[in-house]
PDB file of C-alpha atoms in Angstrom:
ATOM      1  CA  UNK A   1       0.000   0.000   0.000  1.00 83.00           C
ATOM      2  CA  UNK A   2       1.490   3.340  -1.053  1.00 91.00           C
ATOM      3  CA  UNK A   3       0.173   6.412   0.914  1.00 92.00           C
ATOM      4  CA  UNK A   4       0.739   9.978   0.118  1.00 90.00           C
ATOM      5  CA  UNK A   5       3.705  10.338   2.197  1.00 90.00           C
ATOM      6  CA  UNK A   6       5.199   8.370  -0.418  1.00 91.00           C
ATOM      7  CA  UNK A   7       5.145  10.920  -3.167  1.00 93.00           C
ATOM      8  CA  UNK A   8       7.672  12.947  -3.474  1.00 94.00           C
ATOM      9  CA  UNK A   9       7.186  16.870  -3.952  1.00 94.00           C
ATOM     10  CA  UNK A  10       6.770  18.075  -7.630  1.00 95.00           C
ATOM     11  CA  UNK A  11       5.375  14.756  -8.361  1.00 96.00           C
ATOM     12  CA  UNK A  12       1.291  14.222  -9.005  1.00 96.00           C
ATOM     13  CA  UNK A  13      -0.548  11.337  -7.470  1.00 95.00           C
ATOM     14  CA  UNK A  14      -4.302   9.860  -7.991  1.00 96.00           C
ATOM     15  CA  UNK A  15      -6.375   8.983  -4.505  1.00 96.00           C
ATOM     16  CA  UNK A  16      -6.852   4.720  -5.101  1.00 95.00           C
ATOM     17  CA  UNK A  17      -8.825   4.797  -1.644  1.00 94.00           C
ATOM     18  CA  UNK A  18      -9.720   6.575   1.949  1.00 93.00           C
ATOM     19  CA  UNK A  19      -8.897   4.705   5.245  1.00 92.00           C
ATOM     20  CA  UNK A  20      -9.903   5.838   8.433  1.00 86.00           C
ATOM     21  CA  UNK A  21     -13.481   6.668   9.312  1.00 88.00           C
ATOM     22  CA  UNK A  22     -15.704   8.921  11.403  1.00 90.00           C
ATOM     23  CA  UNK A  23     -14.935  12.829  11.260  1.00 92.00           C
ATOM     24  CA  UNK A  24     -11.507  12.584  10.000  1.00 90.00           C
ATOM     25  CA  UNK A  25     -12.096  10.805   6.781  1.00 92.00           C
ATOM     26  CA  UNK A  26     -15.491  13.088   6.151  1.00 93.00           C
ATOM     27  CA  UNK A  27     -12.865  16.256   6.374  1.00 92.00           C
ATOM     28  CA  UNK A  28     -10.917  15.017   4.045  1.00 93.00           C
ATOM     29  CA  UNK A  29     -13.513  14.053   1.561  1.00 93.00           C
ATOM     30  CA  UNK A  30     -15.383  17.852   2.277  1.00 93.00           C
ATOM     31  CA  UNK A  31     -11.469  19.280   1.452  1.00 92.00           C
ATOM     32  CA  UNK A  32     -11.814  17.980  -2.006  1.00 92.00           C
ATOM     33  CA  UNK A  33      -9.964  14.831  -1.416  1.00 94.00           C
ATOM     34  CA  UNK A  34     -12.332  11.743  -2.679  1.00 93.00           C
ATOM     35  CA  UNK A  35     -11.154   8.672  -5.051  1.00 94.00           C
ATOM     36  CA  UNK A  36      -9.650   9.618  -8.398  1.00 95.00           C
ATOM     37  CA  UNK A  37      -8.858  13.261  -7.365  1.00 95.00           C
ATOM     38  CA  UNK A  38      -5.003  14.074  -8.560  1.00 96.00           C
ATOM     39  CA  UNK A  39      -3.136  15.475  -5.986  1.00 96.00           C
ATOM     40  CA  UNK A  40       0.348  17.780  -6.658  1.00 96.00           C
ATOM     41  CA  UNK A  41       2.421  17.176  -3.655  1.00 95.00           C
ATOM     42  CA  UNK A  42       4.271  20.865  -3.331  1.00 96.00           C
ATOM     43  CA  UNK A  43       6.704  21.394  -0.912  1.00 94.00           C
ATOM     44  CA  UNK A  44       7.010  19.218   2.103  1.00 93.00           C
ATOM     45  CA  UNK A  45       8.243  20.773   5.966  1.00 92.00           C
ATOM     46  CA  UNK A  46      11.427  20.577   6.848  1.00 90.00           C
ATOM     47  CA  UNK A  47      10.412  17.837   9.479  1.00 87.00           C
ATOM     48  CA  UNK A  48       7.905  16.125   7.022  1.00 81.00           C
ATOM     49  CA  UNK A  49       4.734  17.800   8.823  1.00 86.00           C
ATOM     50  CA  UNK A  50       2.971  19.542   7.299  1.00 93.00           C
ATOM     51  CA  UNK A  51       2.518  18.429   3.338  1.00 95.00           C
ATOM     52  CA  UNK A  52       1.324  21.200   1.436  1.00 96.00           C
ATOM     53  CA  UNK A  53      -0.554  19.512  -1.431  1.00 95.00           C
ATOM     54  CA  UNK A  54      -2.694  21.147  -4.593  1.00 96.00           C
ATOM     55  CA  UNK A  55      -5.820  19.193  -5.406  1.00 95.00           C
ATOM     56  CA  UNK A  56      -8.461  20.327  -7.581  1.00 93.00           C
ATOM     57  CA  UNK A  57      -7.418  23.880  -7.929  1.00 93.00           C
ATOM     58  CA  UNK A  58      -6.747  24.720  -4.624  1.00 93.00           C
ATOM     59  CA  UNK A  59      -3.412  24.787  -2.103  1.00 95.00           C
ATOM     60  CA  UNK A  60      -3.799  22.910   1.156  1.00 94.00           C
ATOM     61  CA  UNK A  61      -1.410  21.924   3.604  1.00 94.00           C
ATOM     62  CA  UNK A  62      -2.268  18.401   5.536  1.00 93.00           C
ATOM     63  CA  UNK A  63      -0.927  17.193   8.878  1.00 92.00           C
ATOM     64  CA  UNK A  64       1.276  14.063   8.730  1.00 89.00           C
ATOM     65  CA  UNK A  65      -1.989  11.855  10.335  1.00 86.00           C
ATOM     66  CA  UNK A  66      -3.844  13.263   7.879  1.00 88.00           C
ATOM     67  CA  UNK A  67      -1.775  11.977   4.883  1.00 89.00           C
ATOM     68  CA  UNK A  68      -1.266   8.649   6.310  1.00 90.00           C
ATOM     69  CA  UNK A  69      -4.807   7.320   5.298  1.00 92.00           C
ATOM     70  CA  UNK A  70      -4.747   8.575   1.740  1.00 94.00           C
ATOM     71  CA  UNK A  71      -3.828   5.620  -0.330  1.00 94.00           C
ATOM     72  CA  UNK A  72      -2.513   6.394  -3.904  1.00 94.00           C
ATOM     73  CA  UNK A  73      -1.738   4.822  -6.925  1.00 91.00           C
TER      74      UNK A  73
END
C-alpha cells in the first residue's frame, strides 16, 4: 500500500482509496480529497509535517496523520 507520504514533492498522485473513518475521513472528503482526485504534492516541511498539497485547484497543507490514510496509486 502506497500512501501519500510516499510521493515525493513536484510529483502528481491519484487517490486509489480513503482509510480511516468517522470525522476525519469526512474532512478530508469535504477538502476535495475523494477517489480519483489528482493530488500535486508541493513542498514538504522541513520535518515532514505539514505536506502542502494542490488538489483540484486549490493549495492545502495536511498534517502528517492526515496523509497517512490517503492511499494512492
Amino acid at each position: 500500500m502506497r500512501t501519500l507520504q510516499d510521493v515525493q514533492p513536484g510529483q502528481t498522485a491519484r487517490v486509489a482509496k480513503l482509510h480511516g473513518e468517522g470525522a476525519l475521513r469526512r474532512r478530508i472528503m469535504d477538502m476535495g480529497i475523494t477517489k480519483g482526485a489528482e493530488i500535486l504534492v508541493r513542498k514538504v516541511a522541513p520535518l515532514g509535517d505539514p505536506v502542502e498539497v494542490k488538489v483540484r485547484g486549490y493549495e492545502l497543507s495536511l498534517r502528517k496523520a492526515d496523509i497517512d490514510i490517503i492511499e494512492v496509486e
